[in-house]
Coordinates of N, CA, C and O in Angstrom, one line a residue:
M222 N -28.1 -7.6 -19.4 CA -28.9 -8.1 -18.3 C -28.2 -9.2 -17.6 O -27.7 -10.1 -18.2
I223 N -28.1 -9.1 -16.3 CA -27.4 -10.1 -15.4 C -28.3 -11.3 -15.2 O -29.5 -11.1 -14.8
K224 N -27.8 -12.5 -15.4 CA -28.5 -13.7 -15.0 C -27.5 -14.7 -14.3 O -26.3 -14.7 -14.6
I225 N -28.1 -15.4 -13.3 CA -27.3 -16.4 -12.6 C -27.9 -17.7 -13.0 O -29.1 -17.9 -12.9
K226 N -27.1 -18.7 -13.3 CA -27.6 -20.0 -13.6 C -26.6 -21.1 -13.1 O -25.4 -20.8 -12.9
E227 N -27.2 -22.2 -12.7 CA -26.4 -23.3 -12.3 C -25.6 -23.8 -13.4 O -26.1 -24.0 -14.5
L228 N -24.3 -24.1 -13.2 CA -23.4 -24.6 -14.2 C -23.4 -26.1 -14.2 O -23.5 -26.7 -13.2
L229 N -23.3 -26.6 -15.4 CA -23.3 -28.1 -15.6 C -21.9 -28.6 -16.0 O -21.0 -27.8 -16.3
Q230 N -21.8 -29.9 -16.1 CA -20.5 -30.5 -16.5 C -19.9 -29.9 -17.7 O -18.8 -29.5 -17.8
Q231 N -20.7 -29.6 -18.7 CA -20.2 -29.1 -20.0 C -19.8 -27.6 -19.9 O -19.2 -27.1 -20.8
D232 N -20.0 -27.0 -18.8 CA -19.7 -25.6 -18.6 C -18.2 -25.4 -18.1 O -17.7 -24.3 -18.0
F233 N -17.6 -26.5 -17.7 CA -16.3 -26.4 -17.1 C -15.3 -25.6 -18.0 O -14.5 -24.8 -17.5
L234 N -15.3 -25.9 -19.2 CA -14.3 -25.3 -20.1 C -14.5 -23.8 -20.3 O -13.6 -23.0 -20.4
Q235 N -15.8 -23.4 -20.3 CA -16.1 -21.9 -20.3 C -15.5 -21.2 -19.1 O -15.0 -20.1 -19.2
C236 N -15.6 -21.8 -17.9 CA -15.0 -21.2 -16.7 C -13.5 -21.2 -16.8 O -12.9 -20.1 -16.6
Y237 N -12.9 -22.3 -17.3 CA -11.5 -22.3 -17.5 C -11.0 -21.2 -18.4 O -10.0 -20.5 -18.2
K238 N -11.7 -21.1 -19.5 CA -11.3 -20.1 -20.6 C -11.5 -18.7 -20.1 O -10.8 -17.8 -20.5
L239 N -12.4 -18.4 -19.1 CA -12.5 -17.1 -18.6 C -11.3 -16.7 -17.8 O -10.8 -15.6 -17.9
L240 N -10.7 -17.7 -17.1 CA -9.4 -17.4 -16.4 C -8.3 -17.1 -17.4 O -7.5 -16.3 -17.2
D241 N -8.3 -17.9 -18.5 CA -7.3 -17.7 -19.6 C -7.5 -16.3 -20.2 O -6.5 -15.7 -20.6
Y242 N -8.7 -15.9 -20.4 CA -9.0 -14.6 -21.0 C -8.4 -13.4 -20.2 O -8.0 -12.4 -20.7
C243 N -8.4 -13.6 -18.9 CA -8.0 -12.5 -18.0 C -6.5 -12.7 -17.7 O -6.1 -13.6 -17.0
S244 N -5.7 -11.9 -18.4 CA -4.2 -12.1 -18.4 C -3.7 -12.3 -16.9 O -4.0 -11.6 -16.0
G245 N -2.8 -13.3 -16.8 CA -2.2 -13.6 -15.6 C -3.0 -14.4 -14.6 O -2.4 -15.1 -13.8
D246 N -4.3 -14.4 -14.7 CA -5.1 -15.1 -13.7 C -5.0 -16.6 -13.9 O -4.9 -17.4 -12.9
L247 N -4.9 -17.1 -15.1 CA -4.8 -18.5 -15.3 C -3.5 -19.1 -14.7 O -3.5 -20.1 -14.1
D248 N -2.4 -18.4 -14.9 CA -1.1 -18.9 -14.3 C -1.2 -19.0 -12.8 O -0.8 -19.9 -12.2
Y249 N -1.9 -18.0 -12.1 CA -2.1 -18.0 -10.7 C -2.9 -19.2 -10.3 O -2.5 -19.9 -9.3
F250 N -4.0 -19.5 -10.9 CA -4.8 -20.6 -10.5 C -4.2 -21.9 -10.9 O -4.4 -22.9 -10.1
R251 N -3.4 -22.0 -11.9 CA -2.7 -23.2 -12.2 C -1.7 -23.5 -11.1 O -1.5 -24.7 -10.7
E252 N -1.1 -22.5 -10.6 CA -0.1 -22.6 -9.5 C -0.8 -23.2 -8.3 O -0.2 -23.9 -7.5
L253 N -2.1 -22.9 -8.1 CA -2.9 -23.4 -7.0 C -3.4 -24.8 -7.3 O -4.1 -25.4 -6.4
G254 N -3.2 -25.3 -8.5 CA -3.6 -26.7 -8.8 C -4.9 -26.7 -9.7 O -5.4 -27.8 -9.9
W255 N -5.4 -25.6 -10.2 CA -6.6 -25.6 -11.0 C -6.2 -25.7 -12.5 O -6.4 -24.7 -13.2
S256 N -5.9 -26.9 -12.9 CA -5.6 -27.1 -14.3 C -7.0 -27.4 -15.0 O -8.0 -27.5 -14.4
Q257 N -6.9 -27.5 -16.3 CA -8.2 -27.8 -17.1 C -8.7 -29.1 -16.7 O -9.9 -29.3 -16.5
K258 N -7.8 -30.0 -16.4 CA -8.3 -31.4 -15.9 C -9.0 -31.3 -14.6 O -10.0 -31.9 -14.4
E259 N -8.4 -30.5 -13.7 CA -9.0 -30.3 -12.4 C -10.4 -29.7 -12.5 O -11.3 -30.0 -11.7
F260 N -10.6 -28.7 -13.3 CA -11.9 -28.1 -13.6 C -12.9 -29.2 -14.0 O -14.0 -29.3 -13.5
N261 N -12.5 -30.0 -15.0 CA -13.3 -31.1 -15.5 C -13.7 -32.0 -14.4 O -14.8 -32.4 -14.2
L262 N -12.7 -32.4 -13.6 CA -12.9 -33.4 -12.5 C -13.9 -32.8 -11.4 O -14.8 -33.5 -11.0
Q263 N -13.7 -31.5 -11.1 CA -14.6 -30.9 -10.1 C -16.0 -30.9 -10.6 O -17.0 -31.2 -9.9
F264 N -16.2 -30.5 -11.9 CA -17.6 -30.4 -12.4 C -18.2 -31.7 -12.6 O -19.5 -31.8 -12.6
S265 N -17.4 -32.8 -12.6 CA -18.0 -34.2 -12.8 C -18.4 -34.8 -11.4 O -19.1 -35.8 -11.4
K266 N -18.0 -34.2 -10.3 CA -18.3 -34.8 -9.0 C -19.8 -34.6 -8.7 O -20.5 -33.6 -9.1
K267 N -20.4 -35.6 -8.1 CA -21.8 -35.6 -7.7 C -22.1 -34.5 -6.7 O -23.2 -33.9 -6.7
I268 N -21.1 -34.1 -5.9 CA -21.3 -33.1 -4.8 C -21.0 -31.7 -5.3 O -21.2 -30.7 -4.6
S269 N -20.6 -31.6 -6.6 CA -20.3 -30.3 -7.2 C -21.5 -29.4 -7.3 O -22.5 -29.9 -7.8
F270 N -21.4 -28.2 -7.0 CA -22.5 -27.2 -7.2 C -21.8 -25.9 -7.6 O -21.0 -25.3 -6.8
S271 N -22.1 -25.4 -8.8 CA -21.5 -24.2 -9.3 C -22.5 -23.3 -9.9 O -23.5 -23.8 -10.5
L272 N -22.3 -22.0 -9.8 CA -23.1 -21.0 -10.4 C -22.3 -20.1 -11.3 O -21.1 -19.8 -11.0
G273 N -22.9 -19.7 -12.4 CA -22.3 -18.7 -13.3 C -23.1 -17.4 -13.4 O -24.3 -17.5 -13.3
L274 N -22.3 -16.4 -13.5 CA -23.0 -15.0 -13.6 C -22.7 -14.6 -15.1 O -21.6 -14.6 -15.6
F275 N -23.8 -14.4 -15.8 CA -23.8 -14.0 -17.2 C -24.3 -12.6 -17.4 O -25.3 -12.2 -16.8
D276 N -23.6 -11.8 -18.1 CA -24.0 -10.5 -18.5 C -24.1 -10.5 -20.0 O -23.2 -10.8 -20.8
E277 N -25.4 -10.2 -20.5 CA -25.6 -10.3 -21.9 C -25.2 -11.7 -22.5 O -24.6 -11.8 -23.6
N278 N -25.5 -12.8 -21.8 CA -25.3 -14.1 -22.1 C -23.8 -14.5 -22.2 O -23.4 -15.5 -22.8
K279 N -22.9 -13.6 -21.7 CA -21.5 -13.9 -21.6 C -21.1 -14.2 -20.2 O -21.4 -13.4 -19.3
L280 N -20.4 -15.3 -19.9 CA -19.9 -15.6 -18.6 C -18.9 -14.6 -18.1 O -17.9 -14.3 -18.8
E281 N -19.2 -14.0 -17.0 CA -18.3 -12.9 -16.4 C -17.8 -13.3 -15.0 O -16.9 -12.7 -14.5
G282 N -18.4 -14.4 -14.4 CA -18.0 -14.8 -13.1 C -18.6 -16.1 -12.8 O -19.6 -16.5 -13.4
F283 N -18.0 -16.8 -11.8 CA -18.5 -18.1 -11.3 C -18.1 -18.3 -9.9 O -17.1 -17.8 -9.4
V284 N -18.9 -19.2 -9.3 CA -18.5 -19.8 -8.0 C -18.6 -21.3 -8.1 O -19.5 -21.8 -8.7
I285 N -17.5 -22.0 -7.7 CA -17.4 -23.4 -7.8 C -17.2 -24.0 -6.4 O -16.5 -23.4 -5.6
G286 N -18.0 -25.0 -6.1 CA -17.9 -25.6 -4.8 C -18.5 -26.9 -4.6 O -18.9 -27.5 -5.6
N287 N -18.5 -27.4 -3.4 CA -19.1 -28.7 -3.1 C -20.2 -28.6 -2.1 O -20.1 -27.8 -1.1
L288 N -21.2 -29.4 -2.3 CA -22.3 -29.5 -1.3 C -22.1 -30.8 -0.5 O -21.9 -31.9 -1.0
I289 N -22.0 -30.6 0.8 CA -21.7 -31.7 1.7 C -22.9 -31.8 2.6 O -23.2 -30.9 3.4
T290 N -23.6 -33.0 2.6 CA -24.8 -33.2 3.4 C -24.5 -34.3 4.4 O -24.1 -35.4 4.1
I291 N -24.8 -33.9 5.7 CA -24.6 -34.8 6.8 C -25.9 -34.7 7.7 O -26.2 -33.6 8.1
E292 N -26.5 -35.8 7.9 CA -27.7 -35.9 8.7 C -28.7 -34.8 8.3 O -29.3 -34.1 9.1
K293 N -29.0 -34.8 7.0 CA -30.0 -33.9 6.4 C -29.7 -32.4 6.5 O -30.6 -31.6 6.3
K294 N -28.5 -32.1 6.8 CA -28.1 -30.7 6.9 C -27.0 -30.5 5.9 O -26.1 -31.4 5.7
T295 N -27.0 -29.4 5.2 CA -26.1 -29.2 4.1 C -25.1 -28.0 4.4 O -25.5 -27.0 4.9
E296 N -23.9 -28.2 4.0 CA -22.9 -27.2 4.0 C -22.3 -27.0 2.6 O -22.4 -27.9 1.8
Y297 N -21.9 -25.8 2.3 CA -21.3 -25.5 1.0 C -19.9 -25.0 1.2 O -19.7 -24.1 1.9
E298 N -19.0 -25.7 0.5 CA -17.6 -25.3 0.5 C -17.3 -24.6 -0.8 O -17.3 -25.2 -1.8
I299 N -16.9 -23.3 -0.7 CA -16.5 -22.6 -1.9 C -15.1 -22.9 -2.2 O -14.2 -22.8 -1.3
L300 N -14.8 -23.5 -3.4 CA -13.5 -23.8 -3.8 C -12.9 -22.7 -4.6 O -11.7 -22.4 -4.5
L301 N -13.7 -22.0 -5.4 CA -13.2 -20.9 -6.2 C -14.4 -19.9 -6.5 O -15.4 -20.4 -7.0
L302 N -14.1 -18.7 -6.3 CA -15.0 -17.6 -6.6 C -14.2 -16.7 -7.5 O -13.2 -16.2 -7.1
Y303 N -14.7 -16.4 -8.7 CA -13.9 -15.6 -9.7 C -14.8 -14.7 -10.5 O -15.9 -15.1 -10.9
V304 N -14.4 -13.5 -10.7 CA -15.0 -12.5 -11.6 C -14.0 -12.0 -12.5 O -12.9 -11.7 -12.1
N305 N -14.4 -11.9 -13.8 CA -13.6 -11.3 -14.8 C -12.9 -10.0 -14.3 O -13.6 -9.2 -13.7
N306 N -11.6 -9.9 -14.4 CA -10.9 -8.7 -13.8 C -11.4 -7.4 -14.4 O -11.2 -6.4 -13.8
K307 N -12.0 -7.4 -15.5 CA -12.5 -6.2 -16.1 C -13.9 -5.8 -15.6 O -14.4 -4.8 -16.0
K308 N -14.5 -6.7 -14.9 CA -15.9 -6.6 -14.4 C -15.9 -6.5 -12.8 O -17.0 -6.7 -12.3
R309 N -14.8 -6.3 -12.2 CA -14.8 -6.3 -10.7 C -15.3 -5.0 -10.2 O -15.4 -4.0 -10.9
N310 N -15.7 -5.0 -8.9 CA -16.2 -3.9 -8.2 C -17.6 -3.4 -8.8 O -17.9 -2.3 -8.7
L311 N -18.3 -4.4 -9.4 CA -19.6 -4.1 -9.9 C -20.7 -4.9 -9.1 O -21.8 -4.9 -9.5
G312 N -20.2 -5.6 -8.0 CA -21.2 -6.3 -7.2 C -21.4 -7.7 -7.7 O -22.3 -8.5 -7.1
Y313 N -20.7 -8.2 -8.7 CA -20.9 -9.5 -9.2 C -20.6 -10.6 -8.2 O -21.3 -11.6 -8.1
A314 N -19.5 -10.5 -7.5 CA -19.1 -11.5 -6.5 C -20.2 -11.6 -5.4 O -20.6 -12.7 -5.0
T315 N -20.6 -10.4 -5.0 CA -21.7 -10.4 -3.9 C -23.0 -11.0 -4.5 O -23.6 -11.8 -3.7
T316 N -23.3 -10.8 -5.7 CA -24.5 -11.4 -6.3 C -24.3 -12.9 -6.4 O -25.3 -13.6 -6.0
L317 N -23.2 -13.4 -6.7 CA -23.0 -14.9 -6.7 C -23.1 -15.4 -5.3 O -23.8 -16.5 -5.1
L318 N -22.5 -14.8 -4.3 CA -22.7 -15.3 -2.9 C -24.1 -15.3 -2.5 O -24.6 -16.3 -1.9
A319 N -24.9 -14.3 -2.8 CA -26.3 -14.2 -2.4 C -27.1 -15.3 -3.1 O -28.0 -15.9 -2.5
N320 N -26.7 -15.6 -4.3 CA -27.4 -16.6 -5.1 C -27.2 -18.0 -4.6 O -28.0 -18.9 -4.8
I321 N -26.0 -18.2 -3.9 CA -25.8 -19.5 -3.3 C -26.9 -19.8 -2.3 O -27.5 -20.9 -2.3
L322 N -27.2 -18.8 -1.5 CA -28.2 -18.9 -0.5 C -29.6 -19.2 -1.1 O -30.3 -20.1 -0.6
S323 N -30.0 -18.4 -2.1 CA -31.3 -18.5 -2.7 C -31.5 -19.9 -3.4 O -32.5 -20.5 -3.3
K324 N -30.4 -20.3 -4.1 CA -30.5 -21.6 -4.9 C -30.5 -22.8 -4.0 O -31.0 -23.8 -4.4
L325 N -29.9 -22.7 -2.8 CA -29.8 -23.8 -1.9 C -30.8 -23.8 -0.7 O -30.6 -24.5 0.2
K326 N -31.7 -22.9 -0.8 CA -32.7 -22.7 0.3 C -33.4 -24.0 0.7 O -33.5 -24.3 1.9
K327 N -33.8 -24.8 -0.2 CA -34.5 -26.0 0.0 C -33.6 -27.1 0.6 O -34.1 -28.1 1.0
K328 N -32.3 -27.0 0.5 CA -31.4 -28.0 0.9 C -31.0 -27.9 2.4 O -30.1 -28.6 2.9
K329 N -31.7 -27.0 3.2 CA -31.4 -26.8 4.6 C -29.9 -26.4 4.8 O -29.2 -27.0 5.6
L330 N -29.4 -25.5 4.0 CA -28.0 -25.0 4.1 C -27.8 -24.4 5.5 O -28.6 -23.5 6.0
I331 N -26.8 -24.9 6.2 CA -26.5 -24.3 7.5 C -25.2 -23.4 7.6 O -25.1 -22.6 8.5
R332 N -24.3 -23.7 6.6 CA -23.2 -22.8 6.6 C -22.5 -22.9 5.2 O -22.6 -23.9 4.5
I333 N -21.7 -21.8 5.0 CA -20.8 -21.7 3.8 C -19.4 -21.5 4.3 O -19.2 -20.7 5.3
Y334 N -18.4 -22.2 3.8 CA -17.1 -21.9 4.3 C -16.1 -22.0 3.1 O -16.4 -22.5 2.0
L335 N -14.9 -21.5 3.4 CA -13.8 -21.5 2.4 C -12.5 -21.2 3.0 O -12.4 -20.9 4.2
E336 N -11.5 -21.3 2.2 CA -10.1 -20.9 2.5 C -9.7 -19.9 1.5 O -10.0 -20.0 0.3
V337 N -8.9 -18.9 2.0 CA -8.4 -17.9 1.1 C -7.0 -17.5 1.5 O -6.7 -17.5 2.7
A338 N -6.1 -17.3 0.5 CA -4.7 -17.0 0.8 C -4.7 -15.7 1.6 O -5.4 -14.7 1.3
E339 N -3.8 -15.6 2.6 CA -3.7 -14.5 3.5 C -3.4 -13.2 2.8 O -3.7 -12.1 3.3
N340 N -2.7 -13.2 1.6 CA -2.4 -12.0 0.9 C -3.5 -11.6 -0.1 O -3.3 -10.6 -0.8
N341 N -4.6 -12.3 -0.2 CA -5.6 -12.0 -1.1 C -6.6 -11.1 -0.3 O -7.8 -11.4 0.0
T342 N -6.2 -9.9 -0.1 CA -6.9 -8.9 0.8 C -8.3 -8.5 0.2 O -9.2 -8.3 0.9
S343 N -8.3 -8.4 -1.2 CA -9.6 -8.0 -1.8 C -10.6 -9.1 -1.6 O -11.8 -8.8 -1.3
A344 N -10.2 -10.3 -1.7 CA -11.2 -11.4 -1.5 C -11.6 -11.5 0.0 O -12.8 -11.7 0.3
I345 N -10.6 -11.4 0.9 CA -10.9 -11.4 2.3 C -11.9 -10.3 2.7 O -12.9 -10.5 3.4
N346 N -11.7 -9.1 2.2 CA -12.6 -8.0 2.4 C -14.0 -8.2 1.9 O -15.0 -7.9 2.5
L347 N -14.1 -8.8 0.7 CA -15.4 -9.2 0.1 C -16.1 -10.1 1.0 O -17.3 -9.9 1.3
Y348 N -15.4 -11.1 1.6 CA -16.1 -12.1 2.4 C -16.5 -11.5 3.7 O -17.7 -11.7 4.2
Y349 N -15.7 -10.6 4.3 CA -16.1 -9.9 5.5 C -17.3 -9.0 5.3 O -18.2 -9.0 6.1
K350 N -17.3 -8.4 4.1 CA -18.5 -7.5 3.8 C -19.8 -8.3 3.6 O -20.9 -7.8 3.9
N351 N -19.6 -9.6 3.3 CA -20.8 -10.5 3.2 C -21.0 -11.4 4.4 O -21.6 -12.5 4.3
A352 N -20.6 -10.9 5.5 CA -20.9 -11.6 6.9 C -20.2 -12.9 7.1 O -20.6 -13.7 7.9
F353 N -19.0 -13.1 6.5 CA -18.2 -14.3 6.8 C -17.3 -13.9 8.0 O -16.9 -12.7 8.1
K354 N -17.0 -14.9 8.8 CA -16.2 -14.7 10.0 C -15.0 -15.6 9.9 O -15.0 -16.7 9.4
K355 N -13.8 -15.1 10.4 CA -12.6 -15.9 10.4 C -12.7 -16.9 11.5 O -13.1 -16.6 12.7
I356 N -12.5 -18.2 11.2 CA -12.6 -19.3 12.2 C -11.2 -20.0 12.4 O -11.1 -20.9 13.3
G357 N -10.3 -19.7 11.6 CA -9.0 -20.4 11.7 C -8.0 -20.0 10.7 O -8.3 -19.2 9.8
V358 N -6.8 -20.6 10.8 CA -5.7 -20.4 9.9 C -5.0 -21.7 9.6 O -4.8 -22.5 10.6
R359 N -4.6 -22.0 8.4 CA -3.8 -23.1 8.1 C -2.5 -22.6 7.7 O -2.3 -21.9 6.6
K360 N -1.5 -22.9 8.5 CA -0.1 -22.4 8.2 C 0.5 -23.0 7.0 O 0.4 -24.2 6.7
N361 N 1.1 -22.1 6.2 CA 1.8 -22.5 5.0 C 1.0 -23.4 4.1 O 1.5 -24.3 3.4
Y362 N -0.3 -23.2 4.0 CA -1.2 -24.0 3.2 C -1.0 -23.8 1.7 O -1.0 -24.8 1.0
Y363 N -0.8 -22.6 1.2 CA -0.7 -22.4 -0.2 C 0.8 -22.3 -0.5 O 1.6 -21.6 0.1
K364 N 1.2 -23.1 -1.5 CA 2.6 -23.2 -1.9 C 2.8 -22.6 -3.3 O 2.4 -23.2 -4.3
F365 N 3.3 -21.4 -3.3 CA 3.6 -20.7 -4.5 C 5.0 -21.0 -4.9 O 5.8 -21.5 -4.1
I366 N 5.4 -20.7 -6.1 CA 6.8 -21.0 -6.6 C 7.9 -20.5 -5.6 O 8.8 -21.2 -5.3
N367 N 7.7 -19.3 -5.2 CA 8.8 -18.7 -4.4 C 8.5 -18.6 -2.9 O 9.4 -18.3 -2.1
N368 N 7.3 -18.9 -2.5 CA 7.0 -18.9 -1.0 C 5.8 -19.6 -0.7 O 5.1 -20.2 -1.5
K369 N 5.5 -19.6 0.6 CA 4.3 -20.3 1.1 C 3.4 -19.2 1.8 O 4.0 -18.2 2.4
K370 N 2.1 -19.4 1.8 CA 1.2 -18.4 2.4 C 0.2 -19.2 3.3 O -0.2 -20.3 2.9
D371 N -0.2 -18.6 4.4 CA -1.2 -19.1 5.2 C -2.6 -19.0 4.5 O -2.8 -18.1 3.7
A372 N -3.4 -20.0 4.9 CA -4.8 -19.9 4.4 C -5.7 -19.4 5.6 O -5.6 -19.9 6.7
I373 N -6.5 -18.4 5.3 CA -7.5 -18.0 6.3 C -8.8 -18.8 6.0 O -9.3 -18.8 4.9
I374 N -9.3 -19.4 7.1 CA -10.5 -20.1 7.0 C -11.7 -19.2 7.4 O -11.7 -18.7 8.5
L375 N -12.7 -19.1 6.5 CA -13.8 -18.2 6.8 C -15.1 -19.0 6.7 O -15.2 -20.0 6.0
E376 N -16.1 -18.6 7.5 CA -17.4 -19.3 7.4 C -18.5 -18.3 7.6 O -18.3 -17.2 8.2
K377 N -19.7 -18.6 7.0 CA -20.9 -17.9 7.2 C -21.9 -18.8 7.7 O -22.3 -19.8 7.0
I378 N -22.4 -18.6 8.9 CA -23.5 -19.5 9.5 C -24.8 -19.0 8.9 O -25.1 -17.8 8.9
I379 N -25.6 -20.0 8.4 CA -26.9 -19.6 7.8 C -28.0 -20.0 8.7 O -28.8 -19.1 9.1
N380 N -28.1 -21.2 9.1 CA -29.1 -21.7 10.0 C -28.5 -22.7 10.9 O -27.7 -23.5 10.5
E381 N -28.9 -22.8 12.1 CA -28.4 -23.8 13.1 C -29.4 -24.8 13.4 O -30.6 -24.6 13.3

């Protein structure tokens, strides 16, 4: 049975270990700066808001981000959306995105935004499928060992 729950400070290690469990993914995210220490720091921020997707009480995916409130209006910045590579194409990422909206309904959420590497076509397609629109590009934003990639900036307007 699928359950979505808000993740707390003590859950950071479980998220990090999910990346480690999925071969190759941990190295990729470390290259982007997501060390175990960074996970811990992110989860300890007051503006951090993260959700976990559990299947039979086992973490299979998560979304990590920041809630930014200005003048009683809230925006959510997705920093990392991840689903166990053995559980992809089952709608888990879409479920996590939908739950951001339902869990933050009371916070007057006006938009969700994120950056994604230009070569991450599966993620870009997921966001387009979920009504995100491209609003910009950051040139050479992602620095990988052998090259640089542009970041595509996407947003989904919720309420104006």
